[in-house]
Tab-separated table of C-alpha atoms in Angstrom:
chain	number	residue	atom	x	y	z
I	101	UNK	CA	5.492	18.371	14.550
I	102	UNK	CA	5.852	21.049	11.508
I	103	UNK	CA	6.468	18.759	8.443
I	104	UNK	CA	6.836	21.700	5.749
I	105	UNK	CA	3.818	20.170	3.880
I	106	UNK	CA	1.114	23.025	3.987
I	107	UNK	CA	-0.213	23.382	0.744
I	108	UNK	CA	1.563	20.328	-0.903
I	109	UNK	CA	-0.575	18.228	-2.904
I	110	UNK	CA	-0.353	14.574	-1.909
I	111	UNK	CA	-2.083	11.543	-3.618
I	112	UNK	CA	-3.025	8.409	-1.172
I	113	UNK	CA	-4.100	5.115	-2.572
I	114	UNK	CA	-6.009	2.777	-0.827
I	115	UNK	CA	-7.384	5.741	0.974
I	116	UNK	CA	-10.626	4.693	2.250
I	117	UNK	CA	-9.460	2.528	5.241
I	118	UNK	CA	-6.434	1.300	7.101
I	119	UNK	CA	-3.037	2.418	7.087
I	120	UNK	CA	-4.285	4.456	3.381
I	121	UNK	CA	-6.764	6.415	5.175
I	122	UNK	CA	-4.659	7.475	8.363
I	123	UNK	CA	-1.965	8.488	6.411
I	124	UNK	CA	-4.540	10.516	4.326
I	125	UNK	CA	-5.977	12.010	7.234
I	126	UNK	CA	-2.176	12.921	9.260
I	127	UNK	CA	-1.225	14.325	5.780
I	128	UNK	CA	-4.358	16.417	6.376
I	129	UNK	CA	-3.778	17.328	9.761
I	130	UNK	CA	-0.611	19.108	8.493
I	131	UNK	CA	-1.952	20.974	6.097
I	132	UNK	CA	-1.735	19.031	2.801
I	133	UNK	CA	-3.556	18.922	-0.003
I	134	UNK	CA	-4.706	15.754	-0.177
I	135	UNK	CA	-5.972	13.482	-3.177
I	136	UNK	CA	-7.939	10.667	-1.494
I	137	UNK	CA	-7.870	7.523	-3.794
I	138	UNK	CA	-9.936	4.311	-3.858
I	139	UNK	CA	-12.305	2.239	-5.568
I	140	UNK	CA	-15.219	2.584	-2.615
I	141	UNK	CA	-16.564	6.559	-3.928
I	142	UNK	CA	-18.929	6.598	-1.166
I	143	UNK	CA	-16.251	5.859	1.795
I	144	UNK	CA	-13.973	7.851	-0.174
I	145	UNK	CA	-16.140	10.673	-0.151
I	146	UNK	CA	-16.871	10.478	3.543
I	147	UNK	CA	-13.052	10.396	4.236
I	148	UNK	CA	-11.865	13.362	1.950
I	149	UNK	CA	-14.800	15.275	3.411
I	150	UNK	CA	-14.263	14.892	6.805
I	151	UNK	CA	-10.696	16.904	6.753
I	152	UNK	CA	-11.052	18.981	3.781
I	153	UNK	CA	-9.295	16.444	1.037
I	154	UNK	CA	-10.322	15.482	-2.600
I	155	UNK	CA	-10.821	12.205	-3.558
I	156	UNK	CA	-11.387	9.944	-7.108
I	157	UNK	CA	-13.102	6.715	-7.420
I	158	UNK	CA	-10.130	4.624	-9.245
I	159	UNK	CA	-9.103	0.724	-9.585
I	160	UNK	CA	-5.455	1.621	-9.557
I	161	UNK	CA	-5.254	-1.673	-11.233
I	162	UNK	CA	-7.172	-0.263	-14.277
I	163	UNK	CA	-4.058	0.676	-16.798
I	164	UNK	CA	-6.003	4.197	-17.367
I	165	UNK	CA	-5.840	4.773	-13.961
I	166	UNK	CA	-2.522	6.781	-13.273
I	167	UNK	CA	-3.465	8.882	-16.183
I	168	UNK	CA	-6.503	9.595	-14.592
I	169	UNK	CA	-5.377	10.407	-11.230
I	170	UNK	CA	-2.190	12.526	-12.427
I	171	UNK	CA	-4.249	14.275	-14.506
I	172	UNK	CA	-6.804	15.215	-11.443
I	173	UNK	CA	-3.610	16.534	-9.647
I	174	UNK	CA	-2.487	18.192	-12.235
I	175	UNK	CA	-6.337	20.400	-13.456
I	176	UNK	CA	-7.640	20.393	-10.106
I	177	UNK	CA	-4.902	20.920	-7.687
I	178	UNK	CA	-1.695	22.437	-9.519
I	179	UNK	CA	0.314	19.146	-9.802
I	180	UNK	CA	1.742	16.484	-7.457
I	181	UNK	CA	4.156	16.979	-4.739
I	182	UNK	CA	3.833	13.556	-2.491
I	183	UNK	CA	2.716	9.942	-3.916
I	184	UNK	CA	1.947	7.452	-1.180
I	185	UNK	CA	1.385	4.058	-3.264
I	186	UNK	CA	-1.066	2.261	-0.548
I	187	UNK	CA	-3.047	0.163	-2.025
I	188	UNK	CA	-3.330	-3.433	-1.702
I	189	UNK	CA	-4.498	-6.673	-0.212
I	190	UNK	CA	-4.168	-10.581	0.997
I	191	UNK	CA	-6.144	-12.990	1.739
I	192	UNK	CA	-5.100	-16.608	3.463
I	193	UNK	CA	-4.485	-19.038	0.912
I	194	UNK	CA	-1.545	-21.658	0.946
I	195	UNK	CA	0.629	-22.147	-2.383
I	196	UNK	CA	-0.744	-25.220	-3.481
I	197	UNK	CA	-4.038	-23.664	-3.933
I	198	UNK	CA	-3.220	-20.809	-5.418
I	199	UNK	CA	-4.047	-19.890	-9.227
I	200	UNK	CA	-2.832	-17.941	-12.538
I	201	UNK	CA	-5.646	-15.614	-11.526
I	202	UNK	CA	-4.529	-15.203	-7.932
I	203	UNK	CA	-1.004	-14.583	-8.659
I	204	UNK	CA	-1.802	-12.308	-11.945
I	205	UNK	CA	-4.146	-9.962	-10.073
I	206	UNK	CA	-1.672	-9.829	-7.149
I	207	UNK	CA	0.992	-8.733	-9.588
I	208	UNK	CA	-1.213	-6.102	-11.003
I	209	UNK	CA	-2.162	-4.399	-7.234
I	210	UNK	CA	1.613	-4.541	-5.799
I	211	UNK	CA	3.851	-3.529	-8.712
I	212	UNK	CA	2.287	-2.768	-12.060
I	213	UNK	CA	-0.304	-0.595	-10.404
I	214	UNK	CA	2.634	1.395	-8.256
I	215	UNK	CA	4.910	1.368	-11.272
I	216	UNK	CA	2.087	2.833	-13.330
I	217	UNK	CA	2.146	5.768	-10.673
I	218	UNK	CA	5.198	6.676	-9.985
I	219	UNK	CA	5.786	6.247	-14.083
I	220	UNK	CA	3.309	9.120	-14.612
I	221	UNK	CA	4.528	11.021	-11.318
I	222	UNK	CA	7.710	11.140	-10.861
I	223	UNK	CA	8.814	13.071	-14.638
I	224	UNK	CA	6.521	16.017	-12.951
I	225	UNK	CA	7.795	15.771	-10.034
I	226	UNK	CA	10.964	16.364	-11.599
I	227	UNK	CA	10.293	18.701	-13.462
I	228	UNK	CA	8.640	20.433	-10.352
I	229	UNK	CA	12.224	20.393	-8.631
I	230	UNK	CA	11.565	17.082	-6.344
I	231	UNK	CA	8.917	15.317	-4.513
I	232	UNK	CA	8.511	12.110	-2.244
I	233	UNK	CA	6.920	9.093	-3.559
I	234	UNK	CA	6.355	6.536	-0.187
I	235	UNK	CA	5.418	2.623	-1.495
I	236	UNK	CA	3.874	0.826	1.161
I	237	UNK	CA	5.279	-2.613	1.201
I	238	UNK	CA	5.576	-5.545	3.827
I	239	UNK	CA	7.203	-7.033	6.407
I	240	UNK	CA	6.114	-10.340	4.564
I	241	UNK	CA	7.764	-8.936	1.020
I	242	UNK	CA	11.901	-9.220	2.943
I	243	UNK	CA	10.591	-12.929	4.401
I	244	UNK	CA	8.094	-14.867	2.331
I	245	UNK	CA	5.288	-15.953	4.291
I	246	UNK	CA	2.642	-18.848	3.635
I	247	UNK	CA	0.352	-17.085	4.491
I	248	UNK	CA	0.172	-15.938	0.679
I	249	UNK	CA	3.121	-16.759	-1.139
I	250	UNK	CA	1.563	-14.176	-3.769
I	251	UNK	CA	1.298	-11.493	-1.479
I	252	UNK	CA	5.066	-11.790	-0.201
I	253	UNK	CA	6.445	-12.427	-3.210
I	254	UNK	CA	4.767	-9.558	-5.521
I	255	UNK	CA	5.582	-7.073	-2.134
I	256	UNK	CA	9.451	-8.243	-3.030
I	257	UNK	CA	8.961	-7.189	-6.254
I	258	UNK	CA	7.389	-3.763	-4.976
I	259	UNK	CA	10.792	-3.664	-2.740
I	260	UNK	CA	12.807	-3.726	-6.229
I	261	UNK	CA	10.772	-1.134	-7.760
I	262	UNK	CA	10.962	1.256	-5.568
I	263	UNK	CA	14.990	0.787	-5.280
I	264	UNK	CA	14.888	0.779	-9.570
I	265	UNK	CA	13.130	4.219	-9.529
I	266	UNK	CA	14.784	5.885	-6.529
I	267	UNK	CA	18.247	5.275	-7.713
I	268	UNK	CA	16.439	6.734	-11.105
I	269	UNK	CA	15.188	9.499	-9.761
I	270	UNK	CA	17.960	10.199	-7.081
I	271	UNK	CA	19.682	13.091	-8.755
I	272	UNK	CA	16.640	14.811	-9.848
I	273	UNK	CA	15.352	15.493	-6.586
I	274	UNK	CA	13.335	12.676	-6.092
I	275	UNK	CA	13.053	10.643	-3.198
I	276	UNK	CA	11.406	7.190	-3.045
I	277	UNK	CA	11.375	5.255	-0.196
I	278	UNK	CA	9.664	1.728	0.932
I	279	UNK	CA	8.353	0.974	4.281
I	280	UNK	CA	7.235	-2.501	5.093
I	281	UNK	CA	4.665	-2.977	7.878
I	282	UNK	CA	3.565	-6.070	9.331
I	283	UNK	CA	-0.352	-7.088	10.739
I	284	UNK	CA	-2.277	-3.792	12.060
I	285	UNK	CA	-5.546	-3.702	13.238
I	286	UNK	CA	-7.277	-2.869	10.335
I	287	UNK	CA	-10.392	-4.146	8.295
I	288	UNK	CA	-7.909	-5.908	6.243
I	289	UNK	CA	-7.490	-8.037	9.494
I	290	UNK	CA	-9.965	-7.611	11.935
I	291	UNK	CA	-13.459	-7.020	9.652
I	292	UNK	CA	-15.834	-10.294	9.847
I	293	UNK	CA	-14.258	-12.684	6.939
I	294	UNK	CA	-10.742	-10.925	7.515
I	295	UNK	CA	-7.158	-12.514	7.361
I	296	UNK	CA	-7.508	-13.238	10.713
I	297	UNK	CA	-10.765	-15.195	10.378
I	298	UNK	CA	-9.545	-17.243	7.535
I	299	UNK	CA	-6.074	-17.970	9.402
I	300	UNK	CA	-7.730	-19.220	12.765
I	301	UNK	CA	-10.146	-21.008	10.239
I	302	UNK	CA	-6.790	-22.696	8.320
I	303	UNK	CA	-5.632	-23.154	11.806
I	304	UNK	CA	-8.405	-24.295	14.119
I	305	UNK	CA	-7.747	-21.151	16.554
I	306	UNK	CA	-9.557	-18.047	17.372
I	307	UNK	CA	-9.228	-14.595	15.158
I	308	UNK	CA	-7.639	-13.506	17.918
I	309	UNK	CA	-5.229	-16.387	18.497
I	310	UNK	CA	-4.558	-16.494	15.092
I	311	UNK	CA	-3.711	-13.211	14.981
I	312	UNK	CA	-1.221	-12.788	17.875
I	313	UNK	CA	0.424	-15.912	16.442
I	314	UNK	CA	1.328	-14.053	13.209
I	315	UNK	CA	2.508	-11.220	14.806
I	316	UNK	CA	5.194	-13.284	16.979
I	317	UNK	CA	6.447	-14.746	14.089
I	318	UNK	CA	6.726	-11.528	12.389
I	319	UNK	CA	8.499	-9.983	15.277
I	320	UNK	CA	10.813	-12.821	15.375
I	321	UNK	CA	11.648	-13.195	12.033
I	322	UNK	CA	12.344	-8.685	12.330
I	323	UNK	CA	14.498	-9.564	15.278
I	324	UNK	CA	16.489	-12.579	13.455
I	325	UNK	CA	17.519	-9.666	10.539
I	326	UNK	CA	18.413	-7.219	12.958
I	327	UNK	CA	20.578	-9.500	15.074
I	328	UNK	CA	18.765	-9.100	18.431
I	329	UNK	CA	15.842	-10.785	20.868
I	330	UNK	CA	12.230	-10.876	20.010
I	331	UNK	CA	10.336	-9.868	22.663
I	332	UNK	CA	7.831	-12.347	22.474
């Protein structure tokens, strides 16, 4: 499929596994320019390399950090036309248990880190005559889960922010969107120590069990908002 992105410079965050590096390496596949970012150089380095990309060793969380990577778009590769705000993480811990600091560096990741961003790239792209900005959110962000309160609730607030600057943005050629994805197999689930671990440990079931379970409820919980059946 021809998606008129040949020689468009795209940034990825969170690019050095998961759904951050696939989209990294489709966006290569079509021809992009591509900006790998992520806070593991040597993975990164391995990734961008192995279909042509850049990449930059970043803590999006670090409030230099959009500067930083804009600014790499902008010397290095001519500017910014896509920003895919990937970046994040969970980890199974129930609401009781949960602290300032795990809440406070949850915030930062989902929506200061984003905002940062698209704060930074969306006047260029603007300026430019348009881009696409693409925040990846969760299933888990439209129905809390207790899984990790934090981690729903901050990916609702990365819902709002992306509505905030795409009806910002809207007339200037602009166009944000949100996509919320539930469990995938990546590290972030399957990796020894992974959400899946910890939730069969919370649960007394296999990773695997564990893991199917929260993917019914997922479904069913999609299903209940659309109006239909899960197919459980």
């Amino acid at each position: 499929m021809e998606l008129g992105l040949t020689d468009k410079v795209c940034v990825v965050t969170g690019a050095s596994s998961g759904i951050g590096l696939a989209t990294a390496r489709k966006l290569c596949d079509e021809g992009a320019r591509v900006l790998f970012v992520g806070r593991d150089a040597e993975r990164l380095e391995e990734a961008a390399q192995g279909c042509g990309g850049e990449y930059i060793a970043a803590d999006v969380t670090d409030p230099d950090a959009d500067e930083r990577i804009i600014a790499t778009c902008a010397e290095q590769m001519g500017g910014i036309d896509v920003l895919v705000n990937n970046a994040g993480t969970s980890f199974v811990r129930r609401l009781g248990e949960l602290t300032d600091d795990d809440w406070r560096r949850q915030y930062e990741l989902h929506v200061m880190a984003p905002m940062r961003l698209m704060r930074a790239a969306a006047p260029r792209m603007a300026g430019a005559g348009g881009g696409r900005i693409v925040n990846v959110c969760s299933s888990s962000g439209k129905r809390p889960s207790q899984t990790n309160p934090a981690y729903s609730v901050t990916k609702a607030a990365q819902l709002s922010l992306s509505r905030v600057f795409a009806d910002a943005y809207a007339r200037s050629g602009v166009r944000i969107n949100a996509v919320t994805p539930g469990p995938i197999d990546s590290d972030l689930w399957l990796a020894p120590g992974g959400m899946a671990e910890q939730l069969g440990n919370q649960r007394g079931v296999t990773p695997e069990e564990a893991l199917l379970s929260h993917r019914l409820f997922t479904a069913a919980l999609q299903s209940h908002e659309t109006g239909g059946t899960a197919a459980l």
